[in-house]
mmCIF file of C-alpha atoms and ligand atoms in Angstrom:
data_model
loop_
_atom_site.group_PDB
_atom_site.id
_atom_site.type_symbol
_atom_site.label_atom_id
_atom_site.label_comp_id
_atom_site.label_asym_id
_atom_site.label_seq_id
_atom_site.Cartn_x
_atom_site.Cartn_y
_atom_site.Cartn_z
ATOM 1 C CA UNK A 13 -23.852 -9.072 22.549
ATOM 2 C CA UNK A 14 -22.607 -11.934 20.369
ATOM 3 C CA UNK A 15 -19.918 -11.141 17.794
ATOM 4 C CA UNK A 16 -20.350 -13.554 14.436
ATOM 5 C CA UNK A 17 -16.948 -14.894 15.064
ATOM 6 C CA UNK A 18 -14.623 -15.135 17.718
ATOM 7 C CA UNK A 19 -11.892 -14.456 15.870
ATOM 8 C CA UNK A 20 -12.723 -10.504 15.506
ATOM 9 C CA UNK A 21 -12.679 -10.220 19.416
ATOM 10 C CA UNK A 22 -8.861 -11.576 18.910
ATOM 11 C CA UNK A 23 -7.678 -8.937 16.578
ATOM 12 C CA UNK A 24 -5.798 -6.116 17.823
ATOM 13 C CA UNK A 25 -7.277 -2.424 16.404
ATOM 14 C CA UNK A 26 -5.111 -0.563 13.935
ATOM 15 C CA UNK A 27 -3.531 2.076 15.993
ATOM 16 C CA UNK A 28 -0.609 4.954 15.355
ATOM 17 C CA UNK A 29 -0.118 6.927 18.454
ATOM 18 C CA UNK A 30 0.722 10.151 16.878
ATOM 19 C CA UNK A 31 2.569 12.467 19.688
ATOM 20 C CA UNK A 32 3.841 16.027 19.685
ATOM 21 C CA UNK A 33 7.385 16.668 19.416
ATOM 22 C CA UNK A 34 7.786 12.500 17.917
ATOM 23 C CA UNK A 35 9.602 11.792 14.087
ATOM 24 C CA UNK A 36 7.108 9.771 12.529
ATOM 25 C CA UNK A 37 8.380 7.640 9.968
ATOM 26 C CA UNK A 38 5.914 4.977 10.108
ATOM 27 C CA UNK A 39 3.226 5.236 7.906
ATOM 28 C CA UNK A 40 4.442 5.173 4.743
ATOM 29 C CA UNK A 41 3.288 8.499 4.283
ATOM 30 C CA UNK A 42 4.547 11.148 1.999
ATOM 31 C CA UNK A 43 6.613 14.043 3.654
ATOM 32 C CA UNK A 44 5.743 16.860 1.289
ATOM 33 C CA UNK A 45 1.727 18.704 1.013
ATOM 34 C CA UNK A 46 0.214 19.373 -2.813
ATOM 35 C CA UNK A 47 2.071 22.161 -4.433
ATOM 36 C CA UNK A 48 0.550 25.588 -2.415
ATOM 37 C CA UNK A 49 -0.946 26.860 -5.845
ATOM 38 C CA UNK A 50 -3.048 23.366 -6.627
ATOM 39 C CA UNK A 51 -4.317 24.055 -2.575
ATOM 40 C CA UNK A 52 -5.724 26.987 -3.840
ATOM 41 C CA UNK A 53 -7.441 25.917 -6.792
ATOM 42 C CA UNK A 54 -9.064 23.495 -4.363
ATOM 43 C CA UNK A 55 -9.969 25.684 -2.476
ATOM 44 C CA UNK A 56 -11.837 27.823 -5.278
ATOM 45 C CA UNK A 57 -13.169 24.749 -5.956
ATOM 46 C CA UNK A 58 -15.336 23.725 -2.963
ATOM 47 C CA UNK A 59 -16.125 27.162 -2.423
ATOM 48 C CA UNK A 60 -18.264 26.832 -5.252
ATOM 49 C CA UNK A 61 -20.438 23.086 -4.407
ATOM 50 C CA UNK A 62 -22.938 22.384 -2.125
ATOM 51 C CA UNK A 63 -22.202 20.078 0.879
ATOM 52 C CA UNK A 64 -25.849 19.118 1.052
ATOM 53 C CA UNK A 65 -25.758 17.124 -1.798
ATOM 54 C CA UNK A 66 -24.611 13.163 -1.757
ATOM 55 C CA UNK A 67 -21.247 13.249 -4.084
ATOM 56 C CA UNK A 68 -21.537 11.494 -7.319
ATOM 57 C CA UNK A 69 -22.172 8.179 -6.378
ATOM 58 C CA UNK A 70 -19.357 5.937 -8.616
ATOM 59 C CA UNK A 71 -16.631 8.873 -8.713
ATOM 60 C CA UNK A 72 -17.176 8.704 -12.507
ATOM 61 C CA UNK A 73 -14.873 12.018 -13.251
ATOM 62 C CA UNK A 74 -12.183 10.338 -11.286
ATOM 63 C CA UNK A 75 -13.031 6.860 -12.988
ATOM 64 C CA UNK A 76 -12.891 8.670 -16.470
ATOM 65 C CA UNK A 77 -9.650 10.469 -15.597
ATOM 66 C CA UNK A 78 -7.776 7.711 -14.450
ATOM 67 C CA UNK A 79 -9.223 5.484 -17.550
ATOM 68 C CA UNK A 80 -7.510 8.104 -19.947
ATOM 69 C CA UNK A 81 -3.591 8.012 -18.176
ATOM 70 C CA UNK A 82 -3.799 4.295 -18.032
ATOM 71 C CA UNK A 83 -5.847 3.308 -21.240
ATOM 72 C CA UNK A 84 -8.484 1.186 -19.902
ATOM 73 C CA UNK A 85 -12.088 1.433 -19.619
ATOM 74 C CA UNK A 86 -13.686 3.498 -17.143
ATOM 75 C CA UNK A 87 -15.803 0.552 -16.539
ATOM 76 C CA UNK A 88 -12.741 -1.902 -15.665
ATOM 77 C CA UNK A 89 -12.108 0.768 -12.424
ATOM 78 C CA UNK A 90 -13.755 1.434 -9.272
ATOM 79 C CA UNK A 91 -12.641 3.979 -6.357
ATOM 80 C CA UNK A 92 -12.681 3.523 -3.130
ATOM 81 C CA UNK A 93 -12.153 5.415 0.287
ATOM 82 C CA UNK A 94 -8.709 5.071 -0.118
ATOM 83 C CA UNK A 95 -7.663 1.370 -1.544
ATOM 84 C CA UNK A 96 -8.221 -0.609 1.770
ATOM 85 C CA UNK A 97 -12.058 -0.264 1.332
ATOM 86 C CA UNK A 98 -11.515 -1.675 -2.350
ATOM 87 C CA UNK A 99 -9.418 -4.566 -0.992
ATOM 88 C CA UNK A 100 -11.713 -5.572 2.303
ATOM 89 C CA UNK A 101 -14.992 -5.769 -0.403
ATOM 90 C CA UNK A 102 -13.330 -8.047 -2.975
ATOM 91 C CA UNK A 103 -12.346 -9.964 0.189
ATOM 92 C CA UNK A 104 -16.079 -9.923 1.296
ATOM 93 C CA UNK A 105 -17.113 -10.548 -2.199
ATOM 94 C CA UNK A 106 -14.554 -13.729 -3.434
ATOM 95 C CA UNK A 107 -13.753 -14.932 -0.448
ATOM 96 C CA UNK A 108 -15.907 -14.408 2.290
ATOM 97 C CA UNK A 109 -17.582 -16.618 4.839
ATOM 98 C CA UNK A 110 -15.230 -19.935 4.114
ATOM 99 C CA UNK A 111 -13.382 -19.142 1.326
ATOM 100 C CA UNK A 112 -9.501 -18.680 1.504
ATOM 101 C CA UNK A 113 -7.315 -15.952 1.493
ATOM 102 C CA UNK A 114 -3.329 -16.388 0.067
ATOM 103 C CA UNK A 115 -1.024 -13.977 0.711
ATOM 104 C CA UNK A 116 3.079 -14.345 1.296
ATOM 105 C CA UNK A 117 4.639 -13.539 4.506
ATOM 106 C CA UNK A 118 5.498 -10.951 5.957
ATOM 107 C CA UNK A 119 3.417 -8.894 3.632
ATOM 108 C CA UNK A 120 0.705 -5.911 4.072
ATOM 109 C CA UNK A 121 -0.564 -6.161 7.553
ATOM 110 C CA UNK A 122 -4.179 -5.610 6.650
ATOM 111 C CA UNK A 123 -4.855 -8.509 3.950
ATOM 112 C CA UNK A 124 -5.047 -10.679 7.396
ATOM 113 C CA UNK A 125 -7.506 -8.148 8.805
ATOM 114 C CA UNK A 126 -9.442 -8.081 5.229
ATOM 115 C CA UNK A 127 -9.733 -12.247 5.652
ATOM 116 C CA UNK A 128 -10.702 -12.282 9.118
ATOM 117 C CA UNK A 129 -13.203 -10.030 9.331
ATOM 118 C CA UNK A 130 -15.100 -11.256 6.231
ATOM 119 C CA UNK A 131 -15.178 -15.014 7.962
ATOM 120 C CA UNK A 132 -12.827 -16.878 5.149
ATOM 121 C CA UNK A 133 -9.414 -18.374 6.694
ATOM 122 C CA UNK A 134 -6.382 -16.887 5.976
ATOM 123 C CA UNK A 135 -3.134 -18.807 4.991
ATOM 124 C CA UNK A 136 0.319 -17.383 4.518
ATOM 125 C CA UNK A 137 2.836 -18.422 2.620
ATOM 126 C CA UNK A 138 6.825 -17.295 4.116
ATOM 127 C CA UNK A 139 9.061 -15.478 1.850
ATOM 128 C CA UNK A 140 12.165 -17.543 1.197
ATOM 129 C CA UNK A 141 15.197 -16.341 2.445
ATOM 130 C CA UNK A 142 16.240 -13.247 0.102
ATOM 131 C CA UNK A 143 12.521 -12.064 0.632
ATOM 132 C CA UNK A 144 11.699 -14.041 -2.819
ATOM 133 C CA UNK A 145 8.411 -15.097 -3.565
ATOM 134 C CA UNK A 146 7.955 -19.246 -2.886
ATOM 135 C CA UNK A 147 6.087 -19.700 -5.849
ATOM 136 C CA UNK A 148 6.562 -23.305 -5.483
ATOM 137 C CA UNK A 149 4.914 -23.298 -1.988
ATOM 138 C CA UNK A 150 1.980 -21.011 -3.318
ATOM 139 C CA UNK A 151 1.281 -23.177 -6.543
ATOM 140 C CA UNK A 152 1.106 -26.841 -4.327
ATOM 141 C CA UNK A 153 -1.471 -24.662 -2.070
ATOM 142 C CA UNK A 154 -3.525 -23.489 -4.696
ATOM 143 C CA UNK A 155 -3.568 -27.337 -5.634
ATOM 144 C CA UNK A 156 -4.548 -28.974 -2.382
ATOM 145 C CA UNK A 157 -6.981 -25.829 -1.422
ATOM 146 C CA UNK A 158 -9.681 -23.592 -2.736
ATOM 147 C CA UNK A 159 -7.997 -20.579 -2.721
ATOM 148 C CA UNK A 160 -10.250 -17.620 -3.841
ATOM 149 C CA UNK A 161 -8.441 -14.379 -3.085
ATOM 150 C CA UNK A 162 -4.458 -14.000 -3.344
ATOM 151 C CA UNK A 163 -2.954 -11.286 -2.269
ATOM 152 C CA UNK A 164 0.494 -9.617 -4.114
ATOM 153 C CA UNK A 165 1.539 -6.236 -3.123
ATOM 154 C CA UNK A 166 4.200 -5.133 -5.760
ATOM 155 C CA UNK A 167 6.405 -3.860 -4.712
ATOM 156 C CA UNK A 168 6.255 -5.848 -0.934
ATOM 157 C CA UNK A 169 5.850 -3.538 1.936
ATOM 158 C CA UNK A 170 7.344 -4.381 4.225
ATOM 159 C CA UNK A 171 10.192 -5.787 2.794
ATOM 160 C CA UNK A 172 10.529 -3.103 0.124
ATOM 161 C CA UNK A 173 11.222 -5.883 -3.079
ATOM 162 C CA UNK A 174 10.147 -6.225 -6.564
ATOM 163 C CA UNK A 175 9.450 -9.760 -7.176
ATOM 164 C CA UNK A 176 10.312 -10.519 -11.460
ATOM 165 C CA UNK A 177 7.191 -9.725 -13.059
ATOM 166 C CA UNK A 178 7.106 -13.516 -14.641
ATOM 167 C CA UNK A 179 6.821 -14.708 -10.892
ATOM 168 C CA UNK A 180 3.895 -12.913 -10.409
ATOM 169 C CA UNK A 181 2.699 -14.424 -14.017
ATOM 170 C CA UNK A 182 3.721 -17.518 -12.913
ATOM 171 C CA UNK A 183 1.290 -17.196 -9.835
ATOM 172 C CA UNK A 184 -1.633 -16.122 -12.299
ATOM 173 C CA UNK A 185 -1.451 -18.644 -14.712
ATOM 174 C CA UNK A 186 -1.854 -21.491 -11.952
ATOM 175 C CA UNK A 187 -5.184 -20.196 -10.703
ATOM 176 C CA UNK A 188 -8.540 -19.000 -10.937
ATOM 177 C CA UNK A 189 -8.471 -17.318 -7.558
ATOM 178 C CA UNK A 190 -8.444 -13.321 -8.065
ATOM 179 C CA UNK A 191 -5.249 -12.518 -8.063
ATOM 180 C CA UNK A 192 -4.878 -8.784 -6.504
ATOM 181 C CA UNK A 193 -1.447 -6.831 -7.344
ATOM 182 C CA UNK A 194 -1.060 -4.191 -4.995
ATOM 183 C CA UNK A 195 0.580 -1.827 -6.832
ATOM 184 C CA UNK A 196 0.361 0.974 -3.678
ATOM 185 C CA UNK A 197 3.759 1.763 -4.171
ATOM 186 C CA UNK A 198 3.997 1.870 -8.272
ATOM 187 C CA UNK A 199 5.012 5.297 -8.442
ATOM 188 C CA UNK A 200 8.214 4.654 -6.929
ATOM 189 C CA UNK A 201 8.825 0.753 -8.863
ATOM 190 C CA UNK A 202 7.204 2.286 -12.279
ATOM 191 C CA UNK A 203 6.792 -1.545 -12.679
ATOM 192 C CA UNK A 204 3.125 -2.486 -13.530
ATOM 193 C CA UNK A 205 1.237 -6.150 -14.242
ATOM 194 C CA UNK A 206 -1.275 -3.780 -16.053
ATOM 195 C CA UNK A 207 -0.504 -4.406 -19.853
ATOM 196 C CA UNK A 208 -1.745 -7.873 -18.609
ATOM 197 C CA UNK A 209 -5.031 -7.087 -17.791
ATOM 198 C CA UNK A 210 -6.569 -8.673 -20.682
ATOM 199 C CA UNK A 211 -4.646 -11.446 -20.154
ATOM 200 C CA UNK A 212 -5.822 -12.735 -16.780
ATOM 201 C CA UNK A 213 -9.500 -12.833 -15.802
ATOM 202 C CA UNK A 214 -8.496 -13.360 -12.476
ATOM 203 C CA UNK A 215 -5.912 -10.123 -12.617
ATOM 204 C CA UNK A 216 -6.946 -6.853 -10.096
ATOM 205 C CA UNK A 217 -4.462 -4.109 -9.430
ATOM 206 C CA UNK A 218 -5.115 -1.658 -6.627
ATOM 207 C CA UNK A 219 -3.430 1.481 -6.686
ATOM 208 C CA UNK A 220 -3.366 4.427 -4.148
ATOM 209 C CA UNK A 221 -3.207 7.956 -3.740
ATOM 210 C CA UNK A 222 -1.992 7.907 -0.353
ATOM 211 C CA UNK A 223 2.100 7.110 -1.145
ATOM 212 C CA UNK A 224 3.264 9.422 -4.071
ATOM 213 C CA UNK A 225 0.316 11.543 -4.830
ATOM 214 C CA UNK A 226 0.267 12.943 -1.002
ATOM 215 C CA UNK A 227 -3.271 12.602 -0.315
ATOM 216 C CA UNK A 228 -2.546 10.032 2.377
ATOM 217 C CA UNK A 229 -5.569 12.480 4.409
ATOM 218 C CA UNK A 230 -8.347 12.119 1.805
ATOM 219 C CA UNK A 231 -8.637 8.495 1.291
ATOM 220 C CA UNK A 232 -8.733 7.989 -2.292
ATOM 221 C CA UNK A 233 -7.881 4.574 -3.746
ATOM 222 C CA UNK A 234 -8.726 2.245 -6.873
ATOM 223 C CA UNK A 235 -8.731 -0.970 -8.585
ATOM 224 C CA UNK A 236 -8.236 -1.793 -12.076
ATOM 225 C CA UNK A 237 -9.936 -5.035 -13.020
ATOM 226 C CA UNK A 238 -11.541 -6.507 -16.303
ATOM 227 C CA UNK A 239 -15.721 -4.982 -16.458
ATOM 228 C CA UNK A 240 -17.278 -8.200 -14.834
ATOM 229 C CA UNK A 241 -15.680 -7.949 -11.827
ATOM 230 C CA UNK A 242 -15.996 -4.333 -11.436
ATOM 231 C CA UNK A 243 -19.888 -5.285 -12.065
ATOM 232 C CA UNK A 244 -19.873 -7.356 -8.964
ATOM 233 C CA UNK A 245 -18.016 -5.234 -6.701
ATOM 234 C CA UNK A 246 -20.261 -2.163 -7.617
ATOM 235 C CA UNK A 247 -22.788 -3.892 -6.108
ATOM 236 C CA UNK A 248 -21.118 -4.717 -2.811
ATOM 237 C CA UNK A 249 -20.107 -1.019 -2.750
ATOM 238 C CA UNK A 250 -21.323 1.390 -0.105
ATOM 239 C CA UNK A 251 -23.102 3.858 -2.247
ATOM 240 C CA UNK A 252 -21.848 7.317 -1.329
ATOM 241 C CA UNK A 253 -18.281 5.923 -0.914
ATOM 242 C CA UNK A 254 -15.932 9.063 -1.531
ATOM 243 C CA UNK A 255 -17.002 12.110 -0.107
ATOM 244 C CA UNK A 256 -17.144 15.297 -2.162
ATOM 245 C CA UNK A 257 -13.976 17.128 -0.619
ATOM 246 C CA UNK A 258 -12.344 13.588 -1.485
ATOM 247 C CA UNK A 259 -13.528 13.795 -5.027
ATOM 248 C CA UNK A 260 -12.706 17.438 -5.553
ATOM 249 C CA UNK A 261 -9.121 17.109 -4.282
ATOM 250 C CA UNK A 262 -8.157 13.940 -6.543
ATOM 251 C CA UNK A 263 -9.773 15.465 -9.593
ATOM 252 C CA UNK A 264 -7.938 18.409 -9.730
ATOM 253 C CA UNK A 265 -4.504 16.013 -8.548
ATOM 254 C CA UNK A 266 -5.238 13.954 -11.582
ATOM 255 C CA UNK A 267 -5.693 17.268 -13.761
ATOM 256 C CA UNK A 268 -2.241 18.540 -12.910
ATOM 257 C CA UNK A 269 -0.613 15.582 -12.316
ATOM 258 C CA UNK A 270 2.874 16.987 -12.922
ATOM 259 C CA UNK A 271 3.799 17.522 -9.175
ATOM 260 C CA UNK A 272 4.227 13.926 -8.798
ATOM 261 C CA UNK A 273 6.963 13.466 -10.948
ATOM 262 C CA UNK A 274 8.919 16.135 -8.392
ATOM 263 C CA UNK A 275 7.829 14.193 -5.414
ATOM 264 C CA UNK A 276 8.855 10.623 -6.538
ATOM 265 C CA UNK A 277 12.315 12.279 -7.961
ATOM 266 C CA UNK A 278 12.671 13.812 -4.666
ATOM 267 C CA UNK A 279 11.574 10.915 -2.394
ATOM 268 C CA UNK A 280 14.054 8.650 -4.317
ATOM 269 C CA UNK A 281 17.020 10.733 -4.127
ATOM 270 C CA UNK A 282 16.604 11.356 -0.213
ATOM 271 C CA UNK A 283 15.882 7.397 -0.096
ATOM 272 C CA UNK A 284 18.868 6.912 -2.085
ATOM 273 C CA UNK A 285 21.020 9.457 0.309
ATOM 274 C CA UNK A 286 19.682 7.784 3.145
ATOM 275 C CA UNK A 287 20.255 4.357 1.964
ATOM 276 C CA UNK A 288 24.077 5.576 1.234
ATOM 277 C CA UNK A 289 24.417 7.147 4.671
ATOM 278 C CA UNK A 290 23.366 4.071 6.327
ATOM 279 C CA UNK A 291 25.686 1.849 4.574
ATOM 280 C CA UNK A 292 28.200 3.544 6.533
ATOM 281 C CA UNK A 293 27.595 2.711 9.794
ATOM 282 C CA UNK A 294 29.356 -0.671 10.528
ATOM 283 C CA UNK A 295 26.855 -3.087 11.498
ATOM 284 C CA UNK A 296 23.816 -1.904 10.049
ATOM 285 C CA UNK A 297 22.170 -3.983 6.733
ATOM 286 C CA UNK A 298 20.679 -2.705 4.264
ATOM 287 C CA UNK A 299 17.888 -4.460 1.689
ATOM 288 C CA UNK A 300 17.083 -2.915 -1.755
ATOM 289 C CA UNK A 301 14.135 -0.410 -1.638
ATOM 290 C CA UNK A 302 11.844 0.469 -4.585
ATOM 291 C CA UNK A 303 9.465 2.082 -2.202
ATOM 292 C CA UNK A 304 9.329 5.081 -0.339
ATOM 293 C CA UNK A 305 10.633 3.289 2.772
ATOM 294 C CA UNK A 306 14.118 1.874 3.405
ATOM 295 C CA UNK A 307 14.492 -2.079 5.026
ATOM 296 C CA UNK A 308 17.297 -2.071 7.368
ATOM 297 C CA UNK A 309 18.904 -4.635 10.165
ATOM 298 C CA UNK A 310 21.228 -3.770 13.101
ATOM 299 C CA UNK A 311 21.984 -5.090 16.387
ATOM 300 C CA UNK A 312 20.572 -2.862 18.849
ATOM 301 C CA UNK A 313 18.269 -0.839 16.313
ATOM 302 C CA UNK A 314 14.804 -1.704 17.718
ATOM 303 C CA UNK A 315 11.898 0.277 16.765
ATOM 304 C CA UNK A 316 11.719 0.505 20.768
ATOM 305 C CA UNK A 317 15.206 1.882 21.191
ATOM 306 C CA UNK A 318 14.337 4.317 18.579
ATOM 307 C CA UNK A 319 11.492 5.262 19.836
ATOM 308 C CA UNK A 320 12.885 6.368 23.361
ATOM 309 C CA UNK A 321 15.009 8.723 21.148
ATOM 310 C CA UNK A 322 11.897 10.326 19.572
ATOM 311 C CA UNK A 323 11.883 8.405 16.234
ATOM 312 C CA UNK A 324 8.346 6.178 15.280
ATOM 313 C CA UNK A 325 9.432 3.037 12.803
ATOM 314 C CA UNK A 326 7.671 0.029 12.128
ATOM 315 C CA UNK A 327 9.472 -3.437 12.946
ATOM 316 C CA UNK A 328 8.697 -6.794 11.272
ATOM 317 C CA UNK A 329 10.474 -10.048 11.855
ATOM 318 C CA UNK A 330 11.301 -12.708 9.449
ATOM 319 C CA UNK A 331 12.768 -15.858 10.292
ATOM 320 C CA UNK A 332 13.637 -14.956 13.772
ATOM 321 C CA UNK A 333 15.302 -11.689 12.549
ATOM 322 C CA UNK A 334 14.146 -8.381 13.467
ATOM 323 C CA UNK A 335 14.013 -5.928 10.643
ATOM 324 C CA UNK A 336 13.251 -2.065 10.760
ATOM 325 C CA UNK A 337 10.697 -0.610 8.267
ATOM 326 C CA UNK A 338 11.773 3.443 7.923
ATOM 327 C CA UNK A 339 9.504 5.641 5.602
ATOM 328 C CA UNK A 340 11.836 8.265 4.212
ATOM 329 C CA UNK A 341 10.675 11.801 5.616
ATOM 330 C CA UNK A 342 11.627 15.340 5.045
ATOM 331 C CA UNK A 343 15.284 15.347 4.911
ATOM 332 C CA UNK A 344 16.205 17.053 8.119
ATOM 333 C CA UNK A 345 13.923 13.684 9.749
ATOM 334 C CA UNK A 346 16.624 11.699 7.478
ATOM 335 C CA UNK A 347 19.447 13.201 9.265
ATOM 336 C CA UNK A 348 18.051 13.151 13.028
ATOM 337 C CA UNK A 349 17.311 9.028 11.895
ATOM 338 C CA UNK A 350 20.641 8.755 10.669
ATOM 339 C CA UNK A 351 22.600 10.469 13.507
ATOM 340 C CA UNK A 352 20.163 8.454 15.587
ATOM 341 C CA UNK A 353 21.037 5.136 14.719
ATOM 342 C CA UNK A 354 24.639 5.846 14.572
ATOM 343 C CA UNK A 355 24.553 7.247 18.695
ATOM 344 C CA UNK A 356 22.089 3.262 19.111
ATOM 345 C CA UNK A 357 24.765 1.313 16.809
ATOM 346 C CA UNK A 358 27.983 3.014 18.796
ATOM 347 C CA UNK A 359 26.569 1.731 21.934
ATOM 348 C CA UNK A 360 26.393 -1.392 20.867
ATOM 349 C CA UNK A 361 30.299 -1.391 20.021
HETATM 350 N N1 PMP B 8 -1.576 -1.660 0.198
HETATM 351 C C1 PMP B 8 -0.350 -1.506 0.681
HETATM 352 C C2 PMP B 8 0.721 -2.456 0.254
HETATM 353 C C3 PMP B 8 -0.075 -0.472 1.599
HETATM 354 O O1 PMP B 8 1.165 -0.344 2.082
HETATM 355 C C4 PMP B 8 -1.119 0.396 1.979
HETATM 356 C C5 PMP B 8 -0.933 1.537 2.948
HETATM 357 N N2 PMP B 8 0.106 1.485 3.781
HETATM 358 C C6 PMP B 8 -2.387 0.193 1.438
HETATM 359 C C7 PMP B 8 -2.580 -0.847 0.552
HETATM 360 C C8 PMP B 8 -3.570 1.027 1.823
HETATM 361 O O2 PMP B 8 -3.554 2.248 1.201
HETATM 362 P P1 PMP B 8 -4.764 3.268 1.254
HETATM 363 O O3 PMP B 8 -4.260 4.462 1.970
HETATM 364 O O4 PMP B 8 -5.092 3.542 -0.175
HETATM 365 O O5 PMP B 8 -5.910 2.621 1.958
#
């Protein structure tokens, strides 16, 4: 058995070890379901289709929908099984065997993976200290290599920043590479690069229903780029991408899209709670959040300590620092994280 490259029998697979009785406040996910009633509709829904039918093949209903709430063209979006599937094909597609993938550091863990696996190298670029963006750095690589993807998620995860919208147009206007803005975490930033769409050539924004929307379960992403591109991925595409259930679900989301203003007000007020709870444990540091997760530092407050006390958070480090990545949960997860790191951070003392 002889694997194209090497470098895929390095990488580690993606794993969450999801255990009865744990907190999980790791994935980024949402903490509340759909609204009961909209479950039901659903329901009513795929009662009445076939599942021996392939689903519609370019998730045009979905396309159309979204088209209409952000005033494109349908034809400047494509959907994917969940966003990740979007972002690993424009990989393939404008990077792919030699090419070069951008992206800052520490940023979303998969762009790496994306690079890797479609055989172009993959170059980061460190954060400067305050988690800004070196655009600097970024600009004198695009000038001594051919970079063809860059990758910008906006807000960062995991840092939980919003770069200033002119850095990220300062980044577009000094290359050709496609430039992708993740915008996975939009709902909760309601800051967009999309009114320059027509600006940029280069410009793709992926968007997700996994964070606000709480569809984490179906897979249902998209990208917003101008029709030529969109051409070209459609033919990389796997045909049947989103499965029926998939395409039902997000529909009828998108048709009573209301709930989501109650889950984003919610998930920022508990964030905001959170954040304010924190702040009053001596020692701990907190980073500003326009995310659904909170970035905090404390001596002693390892995602390994926490763990041991029943609590799953991601860790990242940056410049020898160790920094905790929390997604906020359900608010009674809040307080158990809260008392939690109180009990680590008095031990400490
Ligand atoms: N981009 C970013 C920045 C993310 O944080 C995530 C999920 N954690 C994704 C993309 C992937 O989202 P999806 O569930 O749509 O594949």
């Amino acid at each position: 058995m002889r694997v194209r490259d090497s470098i895929i029998l390095k990488l580690k697979p993606y794993e969450v070890e999801k255990k009865e009785g744990l907190i999980y406040l790791a994935s980024n996910e949402s903490p509340f379901d759909i609204p009961a009633t909209l479950k039901e509709r659903i329901l009513e829904e795929i009662q009445s289709v076939g599942f021996n039918c392939y689903p519609d093949i370019m998730s045009d209903e979905i396309r159309a929908h979204i088209a209409g709430l952000l005033g494109v063209d349908k034809d400047e979006i494509i959907v994917g099984n969940g966003s990740d599937e979007i972002l690993l094909y424009l990989t393939m597609t404008f990077a792919g065997c030699g090419g070069c993938v951008v992206s800052p550091s520490p940023s979303f863990s998969m762009y790496r993976y994306y690079a890797l696996v479609s055989g172009a190298e993959y170059v980061e670029v460190e954060l400067d200290e305050d988690f800004s963006l070196p655009v600097g750095k970024m600009q004198t690589l695009f000038k001594d290599r051919n970079v063809s993807v860059v990758f910008i998620a906006y807000p960062n995860n995991p840092t939980a920043n919003l770069w200033d919208k002119d850095t990220i147009l300062r980044i577009l206007t000094s290359t050709d590479a496609v430039v992708v803005v993740d915008e996975a975490y939009f709902d909760f930033s309601a800051s967009t690069l999309l009114p320059h769409l027509h600006d940029f050539p280069n410009l793709v924004i992926s968007r997700t229903f996994s964070k606000a929307w709480s569809l984490a379960g179906l897979r249902c992403g998209y990208i917003v780029a101008n029709k030529e591109l969109i051409d070209i991925l459609k033919r990389v595409k796997q045909p049947f991408n989103v499965n029926i259930l998939t395409q039902i679900v997000v529909k009828t989301c998108l048709h009573n899209h209301h709930y989501l203003d109650d889950v984003v007000r919610s998930i920022v007020a508990e964030r905001k709670r959170l954040q304010t709870e924190l702040s009053l444990i001596r020692g701990i540091e907190l980073y500003p959040s326009y995310t659904n997760f909170v970035v905090l530092r404390g001596k002693g407050v390892t995602a390994n300590a926490l763990y041991k006390k029943g609590i799953v958070v991601k860790e990242f480090s940056f410049k020898g620092e160790v920094f905790l990545r929390v997604t906020v949960g359900k608010p009674e997860e809040n307080d158990i994280f809260v008392s939690t790191v109180r009990e680590l951070m008095a031990d400490g003392d």
